[in-house]
């Protein structure tokens, strides 16, 4: 028997990561006391970065949009801390015995922010015209919906082509936003002016957007959840510089900052400050991972040995230690280990860090080093959400340089990145963050399904990867009503994804929120970081 002993570096990195995670959990544990009574009023100063391009998730699911928009819009359901669906705009639902009919009873007396009544017609319009047609993930998630009936103003019936277990994971305010039919019907949805001045049914109303500076939402006095929200106002400040964001939190100019808004090198120090807390709660719904995607339109990258070599050239643990400061773990495939109902590493090919193996594969692929030591050149696009993603791109550049691949990093804002990758397909490798969600059918398929090749639509299959066998597997998962059989198919999905390797899942990401200890009521639900702040109050 051979026993593999971890290196001292790996052991120390693991202990450091464990200590950091424990320190981030301590605020939550220390606050497990008798609940305080909420106080009304006040303005919460929040940070959103980068600045969202629009204020609805209808056709762009970028997290900065969700941070703001879920305060304006509602979904049919929400989730509790045990990841179970709870009523929101829908008060109840029933599913037929054959699993092909889902009936929702809607909340009565709900008003849009412009005073119009919310009805079943709004749900029908959103499901058929938005979720199924232009939503990046919804095109797949809600594909089973063939028709939406509205027998009366407060009843909605989804008619499904087949049982679909995935639908209920995506009916929350972030993933299944209900938009007002009376403002969107008959318009170009992508260019509708209400994408920038949204009208929803949520706890806060849109007030003002000063581009490059801040977004202001005000309390909705007519909100259906009586007594909520507690706050009078939300101000989402745009602060591009990471050090300035940290300073704003430390001075009290900002009190709430989800999605890793301070430099990772500062997290441990900030967590120890008396007036601030750091929490890992509210991100389970996403189960995000950091990835590297290949553009298979490039003949060099069509060679599987080249893709395998690049995978072997990247030290995932060193990437976590140096770029992500221990916040994460090496990914084994496109389904993170946190999704225990679907995850497996059994039989999934792994590409452990091995520079010699990478060099050998590149030689075998027909790309020997030239006189200058370079085999070939690539460009790299990356999602410029914050400094860590830029550092992630630089780490990959240096890793590939060691094996003779010269990589040029392209620095763009998010809008420029999305256009280059998803519209122009002007990239060789693309790195960033991917979100499978609670049910990986929602998010994981988009990288691998040929039907997700959708030019101009963000967060879809940009690699141009297409494998009929993979398509058949994905389509089998989508219609399988048996939970155990569906899990088995997901295991096959992970094995085939890592065999063909159009994408390298690099690390399972650990997101965090920094907030003032004067802030109470933050959601610990799996989608808490992308849900409304209606329960939040300030101890002033």
XYZ file of C-alpha atoms in Angstrom:
540
model
C 0.000 0.000 0.000
C 1.259 3.452 -0.898
C 0.424 6.268 1.510
C 0.474 9.767 0.043
C 1.661 12.276 2.640
C 0.670 15.907 1.957
C 3.516 18.361 1.566
C 4.292 20.770 4.387
C 3.055 23.645 2.203
C -0.290 21.955 1.600
C -0.675 21.147 5.302
C 0.116 24.705 6.341
C -2.196 26.099 3.676
C -4.987 23.840 4.851
C -4.512 24.875 8.478
C -4.433 28.554 7.519
C -7.592 28.221 5.467
C -9.320 26.361 8.316
C -8.322 29.054 10.799
C -9.562 31.823 8.496
C -12.908 30.138 7.871
C -13.353 29.548 11.614
C -12.638 33.225 12.285
C -15.301 34.201 9.761
C -17.848 31.968 11.446
C -17.221 33.339 14.923
C -19.386 36.480 14.503
C -22.408 34.333 13.607
C -21.794 32.057 16.576
C -21.265 34.895 19.016
C -24.497 36.559 17.949
C -26.632 33.462 18.627
C -28.330 35.189 21.547
C -31.884 36.201 22.385
C -33.300 38.056 19.357
C -33.445 41.847 19.578
C -36.548 43.787 18.636
C -36.237 45.418 15.184
C -36.029 49.195 15.022
C -37.654 51.130 12.212
C -36.144 53.803 10.002
C -32.716 54.779 8.822
C -30.648 54.445 5.673
C -28.425 51.472 4.967
C -25.291 52.421 3.065
C -24.325 49.386 0.965
C -21.597 48.708 -1.580
C -22.212 47.222 -5.016
C -19.205 46.623 -7.231
C -18.893 46.507 -10.161
C -21.714 48.842 -11.057
C -24.642 46.856 -12.515
C -25.379 47.569 -16.199
C -29.158 47.231 -15.659
C -31.466 46.721 -12.676
C -33.288 43.543 -13.595
C -32.045 39.945 -13.777
C -34.415 39.208 -16.668
C -31.623 38.847 -19.212
C -28.397 39.272 -17.229
C -27.766 37.258 -14.057
C -24.582 39.048 -12.996
C -24.494 39.189 -9.192
C -24.212 43.008 -8.864
C -27.620 43.267 -10.547
C -29.143 40.756 -8.161
C -27.765 42.538 -5.092
C -29.888 45.580 -5.999
C -32.775 44.184 -8.061
C -34.000 41.610 -5.534
C -35.033 44.535 -3.343
C -37.289 45.835 -6.136
C -38.699 42.571 -7.508
C -40.220 39.446 -5.980
C -40.358 35.843 -7.121
C -43.109 33.289 -6.685
C -41.217 31.679 -3.805
C -38.353 32.259 -1.419
C -36.186 29.827 0.561
C -35.748 29.180 4.256
C -32.412 28.356 5.869
C -32.956 24.636 5.197
C -33.236 25.365 1.437
C -36.979 24.613 1.405
C -39.326 26.730 -0.769
C -41.569 29.168 1.078
C -44.423 31.433 -0.133
C -43.730 34.820 -1.673
C -45.927 36.072 -4.540
C -47.337 32.546 -4.607
C -49.092 31.588 -1.368
C -49.395 27.877 -2.196
C -48.838 25.347 -4.984
C -49.822 21.824 -5.968
C -48.251 19.333 -8.351
C -50.259 16.740 -10.283
C -49.572 13.026 -9.852
C -47.851 12.788 -13.231
C -45.653 15.801 -12.351
C -46.658 17.679 -15.505
C -49.023 20.271 -14.030
C -48.038 22.795 -11.360
C -50.743 25.105 -10.006
C -49.906 28.259 -8.049
C -52.295 30.340 -5.989
C -51.159 33.961 -6.011
C -51.157 36.540 -3.262
C -54.059 38.946 -3.608
C -53.900 42.700 -3.166
C -50.306 43.062 -4.359
C -49.540 46.286 -6.238
C -46.787 47.177 -8.636
C -44.861 50.256 -7.573
C -46.837 52.328 -10.109
C -50.129 51.298 -8.484
C -51.232 48.670 -11.024
C -52.473 45.341 -9.658
C -50.225 42.278 -9.810
C -52.067 39.343 -11.436
C -51.564 35.960 -13.052
C -51.079 37.723 -16.401
C -47.754 39.106 -15.125
C -46.553 35.609 -14.209
C -47.657 34.222 -17.563
C -45.849 36.985 -19.453
C -42.661 36.651 -17.387
C -42.535 32.865 -17.754
C -43.199 32.697 -21.489
C -41.574 35.866 -22.786
C -38.682 36.356 -20.371
C -37.669 33.187 -18.505
C -37.989 30.903 -21.529
C -36.690 33.266 -24.192
C -34.047 35.670 -22.923
C -33.014 34.632 -19.410
C -29.480 33.141 -19.651
C -30.234 30.194 -17.355
C -34.014 30.209 -17.640
C -33.874 29.156 -21.278
C -32.775 25.755 -19.970
C -34.337 25.737 -16.499
C -37.860 26.470 -17.712
C -37.643 24.655 -21.046
C -40.221 22.093 -19.874
C -42.931 24.757 -19.608
C -45.114 24.381 -22.693
C -47.949 26.648 -21.654
C -49.047 28.870 -18.777
C -52.775 29.017 -18.083
C -54.456 31.809 -16.117
C -57.943 30.552 -15.145
C -58.391 33.649 -12.975
C -56.392 36.660 -11.756
C -54.912 34.757 -8.831
C -54.240 31.310 -10.297
C -51.387 30.256 -12.561
C -51.005 26.780 -14.064
C -47.700 25.616 -15.568
C -48.239 22.917 -18.213
C -45.026 20.900 -18.550
C -43.846 18.678 -21.385
C -42.393 16.346 -18.767
C -41.776 16.323 -15.021
C -39.116 18.888 -14.173
C -37.520 18.727 -10.738
C -35.354 21.778 -11.399
C -38.059 24.436 -11.690
C -38.585 25.056 -7.981
C -34.907 25.887 -7.474
C -35.331 28.949 -9.701
C -38.578 30.659 -8.742
C -36.968 33.052 -6.248
C -36.576 36.815 -6.736
C -33.110 36.551 -8.239
C -33.674 33.760 -10.725
C -37.392 34.006 -11.509
C -38.183 37.704 -11.284
C -41.745 38.654 -12.175
C -41.797 41.740 -14.393
C -44.846 43.968 -15.026
C -46.576 42.916 -18.225
C -48.184 46.331 -18.675
C -44.744 47.962 -18.961
C -42.960 45.302 -21.040
C -45.477 43.680 -23.363
C -44.978 44.719 -26.997
C -41.581 46.304 -26.312
C -38.000 45.335 -27.023
C -37.382 43.834 -23.574
C -33.615 44.181 -23.804
C -33.925 47.927 -24.494
C -36.946 48.727 -22.348
C -36.277 51.932 -20.344
C -37.664 50.280 -17.200
C -34.574 48.090 -17.106
C -32.858 51.226 -15.760
C -35.718 52.530 -13.578
C -37.414 49.312 -12.481
C -41.003 48.947 -11.317
C -41.512 45.886 -9.143
C -43.621 44.523 -6.321
C -40.746 44.288 -3.845
C -40.063 45.955 -0.490
C -38.187 48.925 -1.961
C -38.993 51.293 -4.816
C -36.483 52.660 -7.293
C -35.703 56.336 -6.603
C -32.496 57.416 -8.337
C -29.435 56.152 -10.198
C -26.466 58.483 -10.413
C -24.260 56.534 -12.800
C -20.811 55.807 -11.452
C -21.785 56.910 -7.932
C -24.863 55.376 -6.322
C -28.319 53.806 -6.661
C -31.074 54.846 -4.238
C -34.100 52.718 -3.296
C -36.840 53.887 -0.933
C -39.208 51.976 1.309
C -42.373 50.696 -0.382
C -45.166 51.714 2.027
C -47.617 49.406 0.253
C -45.518 46.257 0.459
C -47.594 43.105 0.853
C -45.509 41.770 3.765
C -47.088 43.905 6.493
C -44.649 45.982 8.516
C -41.728 45.368 6.166
C -39.266 46.687 5.277
C -37.828 48.232 8.428
C -35.408 50.565 6.664
C -36.472 53.830 5.025
C -33.838 53.772 2.338
C -31.085 51.761 0.690
C -28.122 53.455 -0.964
C -25.889 51.199 -3.062
C -22.580 52.955 -3.549
C -20.257 52.270 -6.464
C -16.653 52.276 -5.220
C -14.228 50.848 -7.812
C -11.113 50.830 -5.609
C -10.905 47.867 -3.200
C -8.904 49.762 -0.577
C -11.458 52.580 -0.628
C -14.244 50.042 -0.104
C -12.435 48.652 2.932
C -11.895 52.170 4.274
C -15.585 53.028 3.828
C -16.565 49.987 5.898
C -13.999 50.727 8.599
C -15.087 54.360 8.985
C -18.801 53.505 8.955
C -19.475 55.289 5.648
C -20.692 51.908 4.392
C -22.388 49.269 6.516
C -23.026 46.337 4.188
C -20.912 44.815 1.427
C -21.750 41.402 -0.063
C -19.652 39.445 -2.562
C -16.050 39.883 -1.453
C -15.832 43.669 -1.606
C -12.608 44.055 0.389
C -9.166 42.777 -0.612
C -8.835 39.135 0.354
C -5.596 40.011 2.120
C -7.635 42.243 4.452
C -10.364 39.774 5.419
C -8.764 38.370 8.552
C -7.832 41.834 9.830
C -11.295 43.252 9.153
C -12.981 40.277 10.825
C -11.070 41.129 14.001
C -12.228 44.776 14.123
C -14.710 45.464 16.953
C -17.336 47.182 14.800
C -17.355 44.863 11.788
C -18.229 41.240 11.079
C -17.549 38.883 8.179
C -19.994 36.146 7.242
C -20.004 33.238 4.793
C -23.804 32.902 5.008
C -26.106 33.459 2.045
C -24.108 31.939 -0.815
C -25.091 28.243 -0.823
C -27.720 28.777 -3.532
C -24.955 29.691 -5.960
C -22.242 27.156 -4.997
C -19.911 29.133 -7.233
C -16.637 27.963 -8.712
C -13.802 29.643 -10.617
C -13.287 28.272 -14.122
C -11.144 28.423 -17.241
C -13.058 28.058 -20.531
C -11.486 27.264 -23.905
C -12.594 28.777 -27.193
C -12.766 25.655 -29.332
C -12.954 27.753 -32.491
C -9.164 28.051 -32.085
C -7.564 25.031 -33.836
C -4.825 24.812 -31.195
C -7.366 24.467 -28.402
C -9.378 21.880 -30.313
C -6.568 19.463 -29.458
C -7.556 17.617 -26.272
C -3.909 17.104 -25.290
C -3.390 20.867 -25.264
C -6.376 21.324 -22.953
C -5.148 18.518 -20.687
C -1.672 20.072 -20.607
C -3.074 23.424 -19.535
C -5.031 21.686 -16.776
C -1.858 19.959 -15.512
C 0.086 23.244 -15.640
C -2.109 24.979 -13.040
C -1.477 24.326 -9.342
C -4.989 24.725 -7.921
C -3.912 24.682 -4.278
C -1.265 27.342 -4.899
C -3.910 29.391 -6.724
C -6.148 29.218 -3.635
C -3.285 30.039 -1.267
C -1.819 32.990 -3.171
C -4.775 34.602 -4.961
C -7.785 33.604 -2.851
C -6.059 33.623 0.585
C -7.285 30.168 1.483
C -10.947 30.927 0.710
C -11.829 27.920 -1.398
C -10.875 24.362 -2.252
C -9.696 22.633 -5.445
C -12.562 21.761 -7.773
C -12.851 18.208 -9.097
C -15.478 18.929 -11.729
C -18.399 21.171 -12.743
C -20.494 20.311 -9.659
C -19.057 21.617 -6.365
C -18.736 19.261 -3.408
C -21.179 21.447 -1.438
C -23.975 20.072 -3.637
C -23.893 16.714 -1.882
C -27.034 15.392 -3.567
C -25.335 15.566 -6.983
C -21.556 15.552 -6.434
C -19.114 12.733 -7.088
C -15.374 12.423 -7.678
C -15.638 8.689 -8.324
C -14.389 7.972 -11.826
C -14.026 11.668 -12.642
C -10.690 12.309 -14.424
C -8.365 14.582 -12.459
C -5.505 16.681 -13.790
C -3.160 17.080 -10.871
C -0.438 19.710 -10.976
C 2.375 18.172 -13.017
C 4.570 20.458 -15.121
C 6.509 17.572 -16.677
C 3.269 15.898 -17.758
C 2.047 19.201 -19.233
C 5.278 19.611 -21.224
C 5.038 16.045 -22.533
C 1.425 16.465 -23.650
C 2.226 19.691 -25.486
C 5.115 17.971 -27.296
C 2.822 15.077 -28.232
C 0.199 17.536 -29.480
C 2.732 18.859 -32.002
C 3.675 22.118 -30.311
C 7.350 21.938 -29.324
C 9.140 24.927 -27.867
C 10.569 27.292 -30.460
C 13.985 28.935 -30.218
C 12.571 31.589 -27.913
C 11.034 28.914 -25.674
C 7.463 29.751 -26.675
C 5.204 27.046 -28.127
C 2.249 29.286 -29.093
C 0.388 32.393 -27.936
C -3.095 32.812 -26.443
C -5.137 35.712 -25.154
C -7.108 35.582 -21.908
C -10.370 37.328 -21.096
C -11.470 37.471 -17.459
C -14.500 38.624 -15.486
C -13.311 41.839 -13.872
C -15.551 41.685 -10.799
C -12.767 42.621 -8.404
C -8.995 42.506 -7.969
C -8.871 38.782 -7.160
C -10.135 37.878 -10.632
C -7.378 39.970 -12.194
C -4.839 38.251 -9.946
C -6.385 34.901 -10.879
C -5.788 35.715 -14.553
C -2.187 36.715 -13.816
C -1.573 33.476 -11.893
C -2.758 31.479 -14.915
C -0.607 33.565 -17.251
C 2.494 32.762 -15.207
C 1.563 29.083 -14.863
C 1.229 28.675 -18.627
C 4.410 30.620 -19.308
C 6.318 27.905 -17.390
C 5.247 25.343 -19.996
C 5.924 27.566 -23.013
C 2.519 29.170 -23.604
C 2.599 32.954 -23.922
C -0.658 34.478 -22.637
C -1.797 38.067 -23.144
C -4.307 39.283 -20.534
C -7.012 41.621 -21.784
C -8.319 44.074 -19.195
C -11.917 45.152 -19.810
C -14.909 46.238 -17.785
C -17.744 43.735 -17.447
C -19.704 45.111 -20.416
C -16.646 44.880 -22.680
C -15.844 41.403 -21.409
C -19.359 40.109 -22.078
C -19.314 41.491 -25.617
C -15.877 40.029 -26.394
C -16.730 36.570 -25.058
C -20.427 36.063 -25.790
C -21.071 38.242 -28.850
C -17.793 38.530 -30.734
C -16.243 35.264 -29.462
C -12.958 37.173 -29.511
C -10.986 35.191 -26.937
C -8.831 32.079 -26.551
C -9.331 31.362 -22.864
C -11.940 32.899 -20.593
C -11.673 32.855 -16.814
C -14.104 33.860 -14.112
C -16.865 32.676 -11.849
C -19.657 30.198 -12.621
C -22.830 29.501 -10.649
C -24.439 26.024 -10.767
C -27.093 26.971 -8.100
C -28.802 24.540 -5.703
C -29.748 22.305 -8.623
C -26.864 22.136 -11.124
C -29.310 21.675 -13.991
C -29.850 25.427 -13.691
C -26.271 26.567 -14.096
C -23.886 23.734 -14.917
C -25.364 22.690 -18.257
C -24.780 26.041 -19.944
C -21.073 25.379 -20.479
C -21.652 21.993 -22.089
C -25.024 21.839 -23.885
C -24.897 22.672 -27.600
C -28.343 24.278 -27.256
C -26.745 26.816 -24.946
C -24.638 28.203 -27.785
C -26.459 31.523 -28.000
C -24.451 34.389 -29.529
C -25.071 37.639 -27.705
C -26.490 35.979 -24.580
C -24.258 36.266 -21.520
C -23.249 33.283 -19.366
C -23.937 30.642 -22.012
C -21.774 28.189 -23.991
C -19.063 30.502 -25.333
C -16.595 27.702 -26.105
C -18.678 26.345 -28.998
C -18.349 22.882 -27.439
C -20.744 20.349 -28.906
C -20.939 16.606 -28.261
C -24.120 14.686 -29.227
C -23.461 12.179 -26.435
C -23.288 15.007 -23.897
C -26.463 16.570 -25.294
C -28.281 13.240 -24.874
C -27.059 12.971 -21.277
C -28.192 16.488 -20.417
C -31.580 15.947 -22.009
C -31.987 12.691 -20.074
C -31.322 14.514 -16.786
C -33.889 17.164 -17.643
C -36.748 14.681 -18.016
C -35.805 12.102 -15.360
C -38.447 12.129 -12.580
C -36.686 9.582 -10.330
C -34.328 11.325 -7.891
C -31.883 8.413 -7.564
C -31.635 7.824 -11.316
C -31.204 11.551 -11.920
C -28.312 11.637 -9.442
C -26.645 8.766 -11.314
C -26.942 10.720 -14.550
C -25.358 13.746 -12.881
C -22.411 11.537 -11.924
C -21.999 10.613 -15.603
C -22.225 14.312 -16.440
C -19.211 15.083 -14.242
C -17.135 12.243 -15.727
C -17.818 13.264 -19.319
C -17.219 16.966 -18.595
C -13.750 16.240 -17.245
C -12.999 13.780 -20.028
C -13.763 16.202 -22.867
C -12.530 19.222 -20.874
C -14.002 22.210 -22.734
C -13.851 23.940 -19.349
C -11.486 23.502 -16.393
C -13.241 23.993 -13.030
C -10.401 25.401 -10.948
C -11.561 26.110 -7.401
C -14.759 26.043 -5.374
C -15.201 29.653 -4.317
C -16.030 30.818 -0.787
C -17.797 34.196 -0.952
C -18.187 36.491 2.039
C -20.084 39.534 3.266
C -18.644 42.344 5.395
C -21.139 44.263 7.511
C -21.380 46.591 10.481
C -22.403 45.008 13.774
C -25.122 47.670 13.905
C -26.801 45.825 11.008
C -29.272 43.121 12.043
C -31.565 40.760 10.172
C -29.348 39.727 7.271
C -30.665 36.591 5.635
C -28.908 33.265 6.228
C -30.976 31.526 3.551
C -29.047 29.832 0.734
C -29.741 32.812 -1.532
C -29.414 35.393 1.237
C -26.749 37.482 -0.509
C -29.090 37.764 -3.493
C -32.351 38.328 -1.660
C -34.081 41.437 -0.351
C -33.058 43.408 2.711
C -36.657 43.694 3.931
C -35.811 42.106 7.309
C -32.725 44.243 7.919
C -32.687 46.965 10.561
C -30.137 49.274 12.135
C -29.320 49.454 15.830
C -28.673 53.204 15.818
